[in-house]
Every structure is written in C-alpha cells, then in structure tokens.
Short mmCIF file of C-alpha atoms and ligand atoms in Angstrom, two decimals:
data_model
loop_
_atom_site.label_atom_id
_atom_site.label_comp_id
_atom_site.label_asym_id
_atom_site.label_seq_id
_atom_site.Cartn_x
_atom_site.Cartn_y
_atom_site.Cartn_z
CA UNK A 23 -19.21 -29.87 -34.73
CA UNK A 24 -20.29 -30.14 -31.13
CA UNK A 25 -19.57 -33.41 -29.47
CA UNK A 26 -16.62 -34.12 -31.75
CA UNK A 27 -13.93 -32.07 -29.96
CA UNK A 28 -12.74 -31.74 -26.39
CA UNK A 29 -15.46 -30.82 -23.86
CA UNK A 30 -15.35 -27.09 -23.06
CA UNK A 31 -16.44 -26.34 -19.47
CA UNK A 32 -17.94 -22.89 -18.90
CA UNK A 33 -18.83 -21.22 -15.59
CA UNK A 34 -21.45 -18.56 -14.84
CA UNK A 35 -21.20 -16.44 -11.70
CA UNK A 36 -23.63 -14.09 -10.00
CA UNK A 37 -23.72 -11.22 -12.46
CA UNK A 38 -24.16 -7.46 -12.24
CA UNK A 39 -27.39 -6.09 -13.78
CA UNK A 40 -27.77 -7.14 -17.42
CA UNK A 41 -28.30 -4.06 -19.56
CA UNK A 42 -28.57 -3.26 -23.25
CA UNK A 43 -29.81 -4.70 -26.51
CA UNK A 44 -29.66 -8.42 -27.28
CA UNK A 45 -29.72 -9.09 -31.03
CA UNK A 46 -30.24 -12.83 -31.18
CA UNK A 47 -29.60 -14.84 -34.38
CA UNK A 48 -32.08 -16.02 -36.98
CA UNK A 49 -34.80 -18.56 -36.31
CA UNK A 50 -33.52 -22.15 -36.47
CA UNK A 51 -36.80 -23.69 -37.63
CA UNK A 52 -37.25 -21.14 -40.41
CA UNK A 53 -33.58 -21.37 -41.46
CA UNK A 54 -33.76 -25.16 -42.03
CA UNK A 55 -36.97 -24.77 -44.02
CA UNK A 56 -35.62 -21.90 -46.15
CA UNK A 57 -32.66 -24.05 -47.26
CA UNK A 58 -34.76 -27.14 -47.96
CA UNK A 59 -37.57 -25.37 -49.84
CA UNK A 60 -34.97 -23.29 -51.71
CA UNK A 61 -33.31 -26.55 -52.79
CA UNK A 62 -36.68 -27.93 -53.97
CA UNK A 63 -37.63 -24.90 -56.04
CA UNK A 64 -36.56 -24.05 -59.57
CA UNK A 65 -34.22 -21.05 -59.72
CA UNK A 66 -32.41 -18.95 -57.12
CA UNK A 67 -33.69 -18.39 -53.58
CA UNK A 68 -32.02 -15.66 -51.50
CA UNK A 69 -31.97 -15.84 -47.71
CA UNK A 70 -30.96 -13.03 -45.34
CA UNK A 71 -30.52 -13.48 -41.61
CA UNK A 72 -30.00 -17.26 -41.88
CA UNK A 73 -28.93 -18.80 -38.58
CA UNK A 74 -25.30 -19.78 -39.13
CA UNK A 75 -25.29 -22.38 -36.37
CA UNK A 76 -23.97 -25.92 -36.77
CA UNK A 77 -27.44 -27.46 -37.16
CA UNK A 78 -28.36 -25.24 -40.09
CA UNK A 79 -24.90 -25.46 -41.68
CA UNK A 80 -25.33 -29.26 -41.67
CA UNK A 81 -28.61 -28.83 -43.57
CA UNK A 82 -26.86 -26.50 -46.07
CA UNK A 83 -24.20 -29.18 -46.64
CA UNK A 84 -26.92 -31.82 -47.05
CA UNK A 85 -28.70 -29.73 -49.69
CA UNK A 86 -25.41 -29.55 -51.62
CA UNK A 87 -25.07 -33.32 -51.33
CA UNK A 88 -28.55 -33.69 -52.89
CA UNK A 89 -27.48 -31.51 -55.84
CA UNK A 90 -28.49 -27.94 -54.96
CA UNK A 91 -25.96 -25.13 -55.22
CA UNK A 92 -25.80 -23.39 -51.84
CA UNK A 93 -23.43 -20.46 -51.30
CA UNK A 94 -22.91 -17.64 -48.81
CA UNK A 95 -22.13 -14.18 -50.18
CA UNK A 96 -19.60 -11.86 -48.54
CA UNK A 97 -22.54 -9.75 -47.29
CA UNK A 98 -23.95 -12.73 -45.39
CA UNK A 99 -26.76 -13.33 -47.88
CA UNK A 100 -27.23 -16.99 -48.81
CA UNK A 101 -28.11 -18.15 -52.30
CA UNK A 102 -29.69 -21.50 -53.14
CA UNK A 103 -30.07 -22.72 -56.72
CA UNK A 104 -32.73 -25.39 -56.38
CA UNK A 105 -33.22 -28.58 -58.35
CA UNK A 106 -37.06 -28.62 -58.30
CA UNK A 107 -39.47 -31.00 -56.52
CA UNK A 108 -38.39 -34.55 -57.23
CA UNK A 109 -35.05 -33.27 -58.54
CA UNK A 110 -32.79 -34.40 -55.69
CA UNK A 111 -29.70 -36.34 -56.86
CA UNK A 112 -28.45 -39.38 -54.97
CA UNK A 113 -25.77 -38.29 -52.45
CA UNK A 114 -22.39 -39.98 -52.92
CA UNK A 115 -21.67 -40.14 -49.19
CA UNK A 116 -23.41 -40.44 -45.82
CA UNK A 117 -25.38 -37.33 -44.77
CA UNK A 118 -24.19 -36.20 -41.32
CA UNK A 119 -26.82 -33.96 -39.70
CA UNK A 120 -24.75 -33.41 -36.56
CA UNK A 121 -27.02 -32.63 -33.59
CA UNK A 122 -30.04 -31.60 -35.66
CA UNK A 123 -33.30 -33.50 -35.22
CA UNK A 124 -35.16 -30.95 -37.30
CA UNK A 125 -32.55 -31.16 -40.08
CA UNK A 126 -32.52 -34.93 -40.40
CA UNK A 127 -36.28 -35.42 -40.10
CA UNK A 128 -37.18 -32.72 -42.62
CA UNK A 129 -34.53 -33.88 -45.09
CA UNK A 130 -35.74 -37.48 -44.80
CA UNK A 131 -39.21 -36.23 -45.75
CA UNK A 132 -37.86 -34.11 -48.59
CA UNK A 133 -36.06 -37.08 -50.26
CA UNK A 134 -38.59 -39.80 -49.40
CA UNK A 135 -40.61 -39.63 -52.61
CA UNK A 136 -37.67 -39.40 -55.02
CA UNK A 137 -36.20 -42.71 -56.28
CA UNK A 138 -32.80 -42.29 -54.67
CA UNK A 139 -31.08 -43.86 -51.68
CA UNK A 140 -29.49 -41.89 -48.84
CA UNK A 141 -27.88 -42.83 -45.54
CA UNK A 142 -28.15 -40.47 -42.56
CA UNK A 143 -26.18 -40.20 -39.35
CA UNK A 144 -25.49 -37.65 -36.62
CA UNK A 145 -23.72 -37.10 -33.31
CA UNK A 146 -24.25 -39.31 -30.24
CA UNK A 147 -27.34 -37.30 -29.23
CA UNK A 148 -29.01 -37.56 -32.64
CA UNK A 149 -28.10 -41.25 -32.95
CA UNK A 150 -30.05 -41.90 -29.74
CA UNK A 151 -33.26 -40.21 -30.92
CA UNK A 152 -36.32 -41.97 -32.39
CA UNK A 153 -36.69 -41.80 -36.18
CA UNK A 154 -39.60 -44.26 -36.42
CA UNK A 155 -41.97 -41.33 -35.86
CA UNK A 156 -40.88 -40.10 -39.31
CA UNK A 157 -40.19 -43.37 -41.15
CA UNK A 158 -43.60 -44.82 -40.14
CA UNK A 159 -45.59 -42.19 -42.08
CA UNK A 160 -42.99 -42.13 -44.89
CA UNK A 161 -43.53 -45.88 -45.35
CA UNK A 162 -47.14 -45.07 -46.33
CA UNK A 163 -45.78 -43.19 -49.37
CA UNK A 164 -43.75 -46.30 -50.29
CA UNK A 165 -40.41 -45.28 -48.73
CA UNK A 166 -38.27 -48.06 -47.23
CA UNK A 167 -35.96 -47.47 -44.28
CA UNK A 168 -33.22 -49.55 -42.68
CA UNK A 169 -31.94 -48.25 -39.38
CA UNK A 170 -30.57 -49.55 -36.13
CA UNK A 171 -32.84 -51.28 -33.64
CA UNK A 172 -35.49 -48.92 -32.24
CA UNK A 173 -35.46 -46.86 -35.43
CA UNK A 174 -32.18 -45.11 -34.68
CA UNK A 175 -29.52 -43.58 -36.93
CA UNK A 176 -27.44 -44.44 -38.88
CA UNK A 177 -30.31 -45.18 -41.21
CA UNK A 178 -30.70 -45.67 -44.95
CA UNK A 179 -33.82 -44.49 -46.78
CA UNK A 180 -34.84 -45.75 -50.21
CA UNK A 181 -37.15 -43.18 -51.75
CA UNK A 182 -40.43 -44.33 -53.28
CA UNK A 183 -40.27 -44.67 -57.07
CA UNK A 184 -44.08 -44.45 -57.45
CA UNK A 185 -45.24 -42.56 -54.37
CA UNK A 186 -48.89 -42.48 -53.41
CA UNK A 187 -50.46 -39.57 -51.50
CA UNK A 188 -51.07 -40.10 -47.81
CA UNK A 189 -53.55 -39.11 -45.10
CA UNK A 190 -51.81 -39.16 -41.72
CA UNK A 191 -52.98 -38.29 -38.22
CA UNK A 192 -50.05 -37.32 -36.02
CA UNK A 193 -49.78 -39.59 -32.95
CA UNK A 194 -47.79 -36.90 -31.10
CA UNK A 195 -47.56 -33.10 -31.26
CA UNK A 196 -44.55 -32.74 -33.57
CA UNK A 197 -43.88 -30.09 -36.19
CA UNK A 198 -40.94 -32.14 -37.42
CA UNK A 199 -43.12 -35.15 -38.22
CA UNK A 200 -45.83 -32.95 -39.74
CA UNK A 201 -43.22 -31.23 -41.89
CA UNK A 202 -41.58 -34.48 -43.01
CA UNK A 203 -44.95 -35.75 -44.26
CA UNK A 204 -45.75 -32.49 -46.05
CA UNK A 205 -42.32 -32.35 -47.70
CA UNK A 206 -42.72 -35.97 -48.86
CA UNK A 207 -46.18 -35.05 -50.18
CA UNK A 208 -44.59 -32.47 -52.47
CA UNK A 209 -43.47 -35.17 -54.90
CA UNK A 210 -46.52 -37.44 -54.59
CA UNK A 211 -49.46 -37.06 -56.97
CA UNK A 212 -52.85 -35.96 -55.58
CA UNK A 213 -53.42 -34.53 -52.12
CA UNK A 214 -51.46 -35.35 -48.99
CA UNK A 215 -53.29 -34.64 -45.75
CA UNK A 216 -51.87 -34.29 -42.23
CA UNK A 217 -54.15 -34.02 -39.21
CA UNK A 218 -52.77 -32.63 -35.97
CA UNK A 219 -54.72 -32.76 -32.72
CA UNK A 220 -52.70 -29.90 -31.23
CA UNK A 221 -51.39 -27.00 -33.27
CA UNK A 222 -47.59 -27.12 -33.60
CA UNK A 223 -45.33 -24.52 -35.21
CA UNK A 224 -46.69 -23.79 -38.67
CA UNK A 225 -43.61 -22.47 -40.48
CA UNK A 226 -43.67 -25.27 -43.07
CA UNK A 227 -47.26 -24.54 -44.08
CA UNK A 228 -46.59 -20.79 -44.26
CA UNK A 229 -43.38 -21.17 -46.24
CA UNK A 230 -44.79 -23.76 -48.64
CA UNK A 231 -47.51 -21.25 -49.48
CA UNK A 232 -44.88 -18.56 -49.90
CA UNK A 233 -43.09 -20.78 -52.46
CA UNK A 234 -46.37 -21.16 -54.37
CA UNK A 235 -47.65 -24.55 -53.17
CA UNK A 236 -51.38 -25.06 -52.68
CA UNK A 237 -51.79 -25.64 -48.91
CA UNK A 238 -55.19 -25.52 -47.17
CA UNK A 239 -55.61 -25.48 -43.41
CA UNK A 240 -58.98 -26.21 -41.79
CA UNK A 241 -59.81 -26.24 -38.09
CA UNK A 242 -62.13 -29.21 -37.51
CA UNK A 243 -63.34 -31.26 -34.54
CA UNK A 244 -60.40 -33.65 -35.26
CA UNK A 245 -57.94 -30.76 -35.04
CA UNK A 246 -56.01 -28.90 -37.74
CA UNK A 247 -56.34 -30.57 -41.12
CA UNK A 248 -53.58 -29.57 -43.54
CA UNK A 249 -54.01 -30.47 -47.20
CA UNK A 250 -51.18 -30.14 -49.72
CA UNK A 251 -51.63 -30.53 -53.46
CA UNK A 252 -48.72 -32.60 -54.73
CA UNK A 253 -46.19 -31.88 -57.48
CA UNK A 254 -46.30 -28.09 -57.54
CA UNK A 255 -43.53 -26.11 -59.21
CA UNK A 256 -42.05 -24.23 -56.27
CA UNK A 257 -41.07 -20.66 -57.15
CA UNK A 258 -37.83 -19.31 -55.63
CA UNK A 259 -38.23 -16.71 -52.93
CA UNK A 260 -36.40 -13.92 -51.20
CA UNK A 261 -36.57 -14.65 -47.47
CA UNK A 262 -35.76 -12.51 -44.43
CA UNK A 263 -35.43 -14.88 -41.48
CA UNK A 264 -36.85 -13.33 -38.28
CA UNK A 265 -34.87 -13.61 -35.03
CA UNK A 266 -35.46 -16.78 -33.03
CA UNK A 267 -37.91 -16.54 -30.08
CA UNK A 268 -36.35 -19.72 -28.65
CA UNK A 269 -32.94 -17.99 -28.53
CA UNK A 270 -34.52 -14.74 -27.27
CA UNK A 271 -35.77 -16.78 -24.31
CA UNK A 272 -32.26 -16.87 -22.79
CA UNK A 273 -31.47 -13.12 -22.50
CA UNK A 274 -35.14 -12.49 -21.61
CA UNK A 275 -35.18 -15.02 -18.77
CA UNK A 276 -31.70 -14.06 -17.55
CA UNK A 277 -32.86 -10.43 -17.29
CA UNK A 278 -35.92 -11.47 -15.26
CA UNK A 279 -33.79 -13.22 -12.62
CA UNK A 280 -30.60 -11.09 -12.43
CA UNK A 281 -31.14 -8.21 -10.03
CA UNK A 282 -31.38 -4.74 -11.60
CA UNK A 283 -31.52 -5.97 -15.23
CA UNK A 284 -33.23 -4.21 -18.14
CA UNK A 285 -32.74 -5.82 -21.56
CA UNK A 286 -34.31 -5.11 -24.95
CA UNK A 287 -34.47 -8.02 -27.41
CA UNK A 288 -35.44 -6.52 -30.77
CA UNK A 289 -37.30 -8.02 -33.72
CA UNK A 290 -38.60 -11.27 -32.31
CA UNK A 291 -41.15 -13.32 -34.21
CA UNK A 292 -44.24 -13.79 -32.05
CA UNK A 293 -46.01 -16.41 -34.16
CA UNK A 294 -48.60 -17.79 -31.70
CA UNK A 295 -47.33 -21.35 -32.30
CA UNK A 296 -43.98 -20.26 -30.79
CA UNK A 297 -44.75 -17.60 -28.17
CA UNK A 298 -46.07 -19.71 -25.27
CA UNK A 299 -43.10 -18.97 -22.99
CA UNK A 300 -43.68 -15.22 -23.01
CA UNK A 301 -47.36 -15.69 -22.09
CA UNK A 302 -46.35 -18.04 -19.27
CA UNK A 303 -43.76 -15.58 -17.93
CA UNK A 304 -46.38 -12.83 -17.91
CA UNK A 305 -48.77 -15.17 -16.06
CA UNK A 306 -46.01 -15.61 -13.44
CA UNK A 307 -45.82 -11.85 -12.97
CA UNK A 308 -42.75 -11.11 -15.11
CA UNK A 309 -42.08 -7.52 -16.10
CA UNK A 310 -42.08 -8.29 -19.80
CA UNK A 311 -43.47 -5.94 -22.42
CA UNK A 312 -43.87 -5.99 -26.19
CA UNK A 313 -42.79 -2.77 -27.86
CA UNK A 314 -43.16 -1.66 -31.47
CA UNK A 315 -45.58 -4.52 -32.28
CA UNK A 316 -45.87 -4.93 -36.06
CA UNK A 317 -46.55 -7.35 -38.86
CA UNK A 318 -43.70 -8.58 -41.08
CA UNK A 319 -44.34 -10.93 -43.96
CA UNK A 320 -47.54 -12.17 -42.32
CA UNK A 321 -45.85 -12.90 -38.97
CA UNK A 322 -46.35 -10.78 -35.83
CA UNK A 323 -43.04 -9.28 -34.67
CA UNK A 324 -42.14 -7.14 -31.63
CA UNK A 325 -39.24 -5.89 -29.55
CA UNK A 326 -39.35 -7.57 -26.14
CA UNK A 327 -38.28 -5.67 -23.03
CA UNK A 328 -37.51 -7.74 -19.93
CA UNK A 329 -36.69 -6.26 -16.52
CA UNK A 330 -35.67 -7.89 -13.25
CA UNK A 331 -38.87 -9.30 -11.73
CA UNK A 332 -38.58 -10.07 -8.01
CA UNK A 333 -42.31 -10.77 -7.60
CA UNK A 334 -42.72 -13.80 -9.85
CA UNK A 335 -44.94 -16.63 -8.58
CA UNK A 336 -44.90 -20.27 -9.64
CA UNK A 337 -47.89 -21.36 -11.72
CA UNK A 338 -49.39 -24.46 -13.26
CA UNK A 339 -48.52 -24.08 -16.95
CA UNK A 340 -51.60 -24.84 -19.10
CA UNK A 341 -51.05 -28.18 -20.84
CA UNK A 342 -52.50 -26.94 -24.11
CA UNK A 343 -49.68 -24.41 -24.27
CA UNK A 344 -46.96 -27.10 -24.34
CA UNK A 345 -46.48 -27.25 -28.11
CA UNK A 346 -46.03 -23.48 -28.37
CA UNK A 347 -43.17 -23.48 -25.83
CA UNK A 348 -41.79 -27.01 -26.07
CA UNK A 349 -38.15 -25.90 -26.38
CA UNK A 350 -38.50 -23.37 -23.56
CA UNK A 351 -39.27 -25.63 -20.57
CA UNK A 352 -35.59 -25.89 -19.55
CA UNK A 353 -35.15 -22.11 -19.27
CA UNK A 354 -38.65 -21.77 -17.75
CA UNK A 355 -37.56 -24.13 -14.97
CA UNK A 356 -34.63 -21.81 -14.23
CA UNK A 357 -37.03 -18.86 -13.89
CA UNK A 358 -39.31 -21.08 -11.76
CA UNK A 359 -36.39 -21.79 -9.41
CA UNK A 360 -36.07 -18.02 -8.89
CA UNK A 361 -39.82 -17.44 -8.38
CA UNK A 362 -41.85 -18.04 -5.21
CA UNK A 363 -43.91 -21.22 -4.91
CA UNK A 364 -44.22 -24.27 -7.11
CA UNK A 365 -44.30 -24.36 -10.90
CA UNK A 366 -46.05 -27.37 -12.45
CA UNK A 367 -45.35 -28.47 -16.02
CA UNK A 368 -47.61 -31.22 -17.33
CA UNK A 369 -48.29 -32.95 -20.66
CA UNK A 370 -44.63 -32.62 -21.62
CA UNK A 371 -43.41 -36.15 -22.35
CA UNK A 372 -41.97 -34.95 -25.67
CA UNK A 373 -39.24 -33.31 -23.56
CA UNK A 374 -37.85 -36.78 -22.96
CA UNK A 375 -36.91 -37.26 -26.63
CA UNK A 376 -35.23 -33.96 -27.44
CA UNK A 377 -31.46 -33.44 -27.85
CA UNK A 378 -31.38 -34.95 -24.35
CA UNK A 379 -34.05 -36.19 -21.94
CA UNK A 380 -34.66 -32.60 -20.87
CA UNK A 381 -36.71 -33.40 -17.76
CA UNK A 382 -33.94 -35.67 -16.51
CA UNK A 383 -31.13 -33.27 -17.47
CA UNK A 384 -32.78 -30.25 -15.80
CA UNK A 385 -33.95 -32.19 -12.73
CA UNK A 386 -30.45 -33.54 -12.05
CA UNK A 387 -28.74 -30.18 -12.54
CA UNK A 388 -31.30 -28.18 -10.56
CA UNK A 389 -31.13 -30.63 -7.64
CA UNK A 390 -27.32 -30.49 -7.68
CA UNK A 391 -27.64 -26.71 -7.33
CA UNK A 392 -30.03 -26.87 -4.38
CA UNK A 393 -33.46 -26.75 -6.07
CA UNK A 394 -36.18 -29.35 -5.33
CA UNK A 395 -37.66 -31.02 -8.39
CA UNK A 396 -40.24 -33.77 -8.63
CA UNK A 397 -40.91 -35.64 -11.87
CA UNK A 398 -43.03 -38.28 -13.57
CA UNK A 399 -43.09 -39.65 -17.08
CA UNK A 400 -44.80 -36.61 -18.62
CA UNK A 401 -44.66 -33.97 -15.89
CA UNK A 402 -42.30 -32.21 -13.50
CA UNK A 403 -42.51 -29.60 -10.78
CA UNK A 404 -39.95 -27.09 -9.52
CA UNK A 405 -40.02 -25.54 -6.04
CA UNK A 406 -39.14 -21.87 -6.31
CA UNK A 407 -36.49 -20.51 -3.93
CA UNK A 408 -37.41 -16.87 -4.50
CA UNK A 409 -35.35 -14.18 -6.23
CA UNK A 410 -31.62 -14.91 -5.97
CA UNK A 411 -32.39 -17.85 -3.66
CA UNK A 412 -30.71 -20.65 -5.62
CA UNK A 413 -27.56 -21.86 -3.82
CA UNK A 414 -25.69 -23.01 -7.00
CA UNK A 415 -22.17 -24.37 -6.64
CA UNK A 416 -22.41 -27.49 -8.84
CA UNK A 417 -21.15 -28.67 -12.21
CA UNK A 418 -23.89 -30.03 -14.46
CA UNK A 419 -23.84 -32.28 -17.52
CA UNK A 420 -25.02 -30.55 -20.70
CA UNK A 421 -25.65 -33.97 -22.31
CA UNK A 422 -24.84 -32.61 -25.81
CA UNK A 423 -27.87 -30.33 -25.49
CA UNK A 424 -27.49 -26.62 -26.30
CA UNK A 425 -30.60 -25.57 -24.39
CA UNK A 426 -29.53 -27.43 -21.24
CA UNK A 427 -26.11 -25.73 -21.36
CA UNK A 428 -27.57 -22.23 -21.88
CA UNK A 429 -30.25 -22.75 -19.21
CA UNK A 430 -27.73 -23.65 -16.50
CA UNK A 431 -25.46 -20.76 -17.45
CA UNK A 432 -28.44 -18.41 -16.97
CA UNK A 433 -29.09 -20.10 -13.60
CA UNK A 434 -25.51 -19.37 -12.52
CA UNK A 435 -25.91 -15.65 -13.35
CA UNK A 436 -28.43 -15.37 -10.50
CA UNK A 437 -27.18 -18.03 -8.02
CA UNK A 438 -25.21 -17.52 -4.82
CA UNK A 439 -22.33 -19.75 -5.96
CA UNK A 440 -21.08 -20.34 -9.54
CA UNK A 441 -22.74 -22.90 -11.83
CA UNK A 442 -20.56 -24.77 -14.34
CA UNK A 443 -21.63 -26.72 -17.41
CA UNK A 444 -19.26 -29.54 -18.29
CA UNK A 445 -19.39 -28.81 -22.02
CA UNK A 446 -20.63 -25.58 -23.60
CA UNK A 447 -19.70 -26.58 -27.17
CA UNK A 448 -23.26 -27.68 -28.15
CA UNK A 449 -24.39 -24.05 -27.82
CA UNK A 450 -22.87 -23.52 -31.29
CA UNK A 451 -25.65 -25.65 -32.81
CA UNK A 452 -28.29 -22.92 -32.38
CA UNK A 453 -26.80 -19.78 -30.76
CA UNK A 454 -23.12 -19.43 -31.70
CA UNK A 455 -22.90 -15.87 -30.32
CA UNK A 456 -24.48 -16.72 -26.94
CA UNK A 457 -21.35 -16.08 -24.86
CA UNK A 458 -20.41 -12.83 -26.62
CA UNK A 459 -23.97 -11.56 -26.47
CA UNK A 460 -24.52 -12.40 -22.81
CA UNK A 461 -21.13 -11.05 -21.66
CA UNK A 462 -21.90 -7.91 -23.70
CA UNK A 463 -25.00 -7.44 -21.52
CA UNK A 464 -22.83 -7.84 -18.41
CA UNK A 465 -23.05 -11.57 -17.63
CA UNK A 466 -20.10 -13.07 -15.78
CA UNK A 467 -19.12 -16.09 -17.89
CA UNK A 468 -15.66 -17.64 -17.87
CA UNK A 469 -13.97 -20.68 -19.42
CA UNK A 470 -13.27 -23.64 -17.18
CA UNK A 471 -14.25 -24.57 -13.64
CA UNK A 472 -14.29 -22.14 -10.70
CA UNK A 473 -10.85 -21.80 -9.02
C1 S3P B 21 -39.00 -28.04 -34.51
C2 S3P B 21 -39.98 -28.74 -33.87
C3 S3P B 21 -39.93 -29.15 -32.46
C4 S3P B 21 -38.82 -28.44 -31.70
C5 S3P B 21 -37.55 -28.35 -32.50
C6 S3P B 21 -37.79 -27.61 -33.80
C7 S3P B 21 -39.16 -27.68 -35.92
O1 S3P B 21 -39.67 -30.54 -32.37
O2 S3P B 21 -38.58 -29.08 -30.47
O3 S3P B 21 -36.53 -27.68 -31.79
O4 S3P B 21 -38.43 -26.80 -36.43
O5 S3P B 21 -40.06 -28.25 -36.57
P1 S3P B 21 -40.83 -31.65 -32.54
O6 S3P B 21 -41.33 -31.58 -33.91
O7 S3P B 21 -40.13 -32.96 -32.25
O8 S3P B 21 -41.88 -31.32 -31.54
#
C-alpha cells in the first residue's frame, strides 16, 4: 500500500500535444458503496468496472473480515456474497483501511448498529484525519468509540446492541458522514433521518434504493431531508460502475493546458453532485464539450472532449458549487495557474481535512514552481500566469495524497521546467493506471528526479 514502501519520485516535463482516448477507471465512491451494500445484502451481488485501486481493495478485504465472501473472477467481474443487514461477524484482527477516508467512515457506519467490536487503522495520512465527525452521530445510535486524542485512528468501535433510530443534521457538507449515518440506520428500527444543508454526492441514497431500501428525499427550507426505513432486506444487485469524473479531471485538465492537445474521455458519469469542475472550467472559457450525452441506470453519462484552451480566464468559483467539485480544487488550481487573471476559491475549508491539507499542499507546491497563491482558513486564490507561463523547476511533497501528486504532474506537463513529486506511490489508491494512461496520450513522465 502507498506510504508503506520506499518513496517513488516521478518527474513531468513539458509535453507534446496530448492526443487520443483516455479510459479512466471506475468511480471510487461508487466502488466502495457497491462492496459494502453487496456485503449487507442477502445473496450474490455482481460488480463490473470496480475500481481496483488500493482504497477499494482495502474495503474488499474489510468486507471479507466482516464475514462476506468477496472474489474477483478472471474476467474482472467481482462477486460479493452478502451476510444481510445486521449480519456482520466480528473481525478477528484490526481493519486496515490504508489511505481511504471513505472506506473507513462508511464501514464504521455499516458495523455501528451490530453488536460486534472492531478496531480500525490506516496509513499516516488516514491516522491524522478526524473521525469524530462520524463517531459523534454514531453515538446517537448507541455506538461506543475509543480512539486516540482528537478522535483519530487507531480506533475501536463497539456496535450498539439495541440501536435506536436517529435524526441528524450534518454540521459540515460531507457525503461520508451522511453515508455513515444512513448505513448505521439500516440496522436500526424505525426511520433514520439525515438533513444536509448543502447537497453532497448522493450515490448512497441512489444505491440503497437500487438494493431495495425505502429511501425518501425531500427538498425543504432546512435543506435535503433523507429518510431511510430501517431493517430492510437488501436484495443483491448487478452493478456496472461508471468511470470516475474525479479521475477524468486529470486528463481533461492536462489537455486544456498542454499546447495542441485534443483528448476524448469516454463514459463519464455526470451526476450533478459530482460535475462542478466541468461547469467551472466552461465558465473559465475551456474548450470542453459533452458528446453522446445519455442516461445509464438513472445517471447522466457523456463522453468529454477537452482541447487546449489558451484563452481561459480566472474566475471566482461559486461557493455553492464546492460540494460538487470538492476533490477537484487541486487540479483546478493547476488550470488556474495556466489561465489569465486570478481564480478565487472560497467556502472550501473541508479541503484542509482531506488526505492532506490540500490548500497547504497546493499552495506550497505552486509557490515553489513560481505561482503566486494567497490563502486563508477557508479560501485561497491563484494568480494565473497565462498559457504555458508557469516556470516550474521544483520538487513538491505529495504528502501521501494521490490528488496532490497527480495535480503537480499535470502542472509539469505544461511548465517551462520539469516538476517532480517526491512520491508518486499514493496515486495507486485511486488511479493505478494514471502513468500508463497519461504517457499513452503523449505526456512526458519519467521515474526519479531531473538529471
Ligand atoms: C466521498 C466524499 C467526499 C470526497 C471523497 C469521497 C464519498 O468526502 O472528498 O473523496 O465517496 O462519499 P467528504 O464526505 O469528507 O466530503
């Protein structure tokens, strides 16, 4: 797993035009949920297109530890024989979720209302992230938790023996917290209600419905009110995981900033709770088009074509768009550095508690490569240097964060001098084929530091 081996430096140099088709892997959020809901249903769930990245593989291993049978067929199709809601067995060892915040938080929710005890840990990044945001609402069901100071992993959860249903208003925009509460509500009697002030990705609600749970969503003056009827019998499903828009963001944005590029990224889910980056890029003047727009399994899907866009202008990104592009601010800041004028990103304090403090990680690395960045607790601004105007030439710290590593490699593809990331190994958590795919398009990526 990333962070456990030797650091692997990787250098990106100014690249020739990126051309061709970029088939990115399956959606990370949907892949975690498919494994967990498969494990909580009765019978065999089949999953095609599962993201086989380290984060998701850690969730597959965790589902086995809780008693589900999870196997991968030779054809790449995954099979999950579930144990039913409330059917999780007590794991005989610590559950290591690696780098995966989504994995650990959703699994904590899924076991929280079953009378078993489980201990969770992860890599140095995950062990530094706040878990109180999940254990606070889980305590309302009757779940006890014992972690390190500040609610950090390693942490032991004792599932509630007699759970009560919960009504919880999210104090922050977080699909992980929302999902943990809903998954805990599965094994509580009565109705569990989650209220979210801002809409976050809704894959859990959609997939729960797909598995046969009774989930109602109402838009009210308080926000989105999601009501789940507890103790359903989840019916196994056959799931085709769409390709990940958050991974698509990298070849799309690289194409926009590398001179002469024209890249097609097929079959990308454009669920409105995930597609904020593409809207923002269009607002900046990017040459980005949706082709072959269609509906698949209730989700909008399209092929995205991105071409080199020398006329992009910095903008003020609407704050109410933050949740729908929360993982895309690092790569947006790379595009912003190659646009003209200032890009302002506000209402984004959640970026400080991701796999790294992403405002800090990007600000440091952009400055080292000659880009001016200003920042406050929940905002940051990037001064564009115009197309191809970033000097580059520095080595940046990836801080065990896949999206920081990929963002700086994209920066290097359009900078005057090479950009190196000190450790590219975390990329395997979400986008294991990143290097092959990008070099296949023409990107100049090479192991090690520049000579
Ligand atoms: C995710 C939710 C988001 C996102 C993460 C995936 C999910 O995190 O950053 O990469 O699959 O639910 P938060 O819930 O912390 O906002």
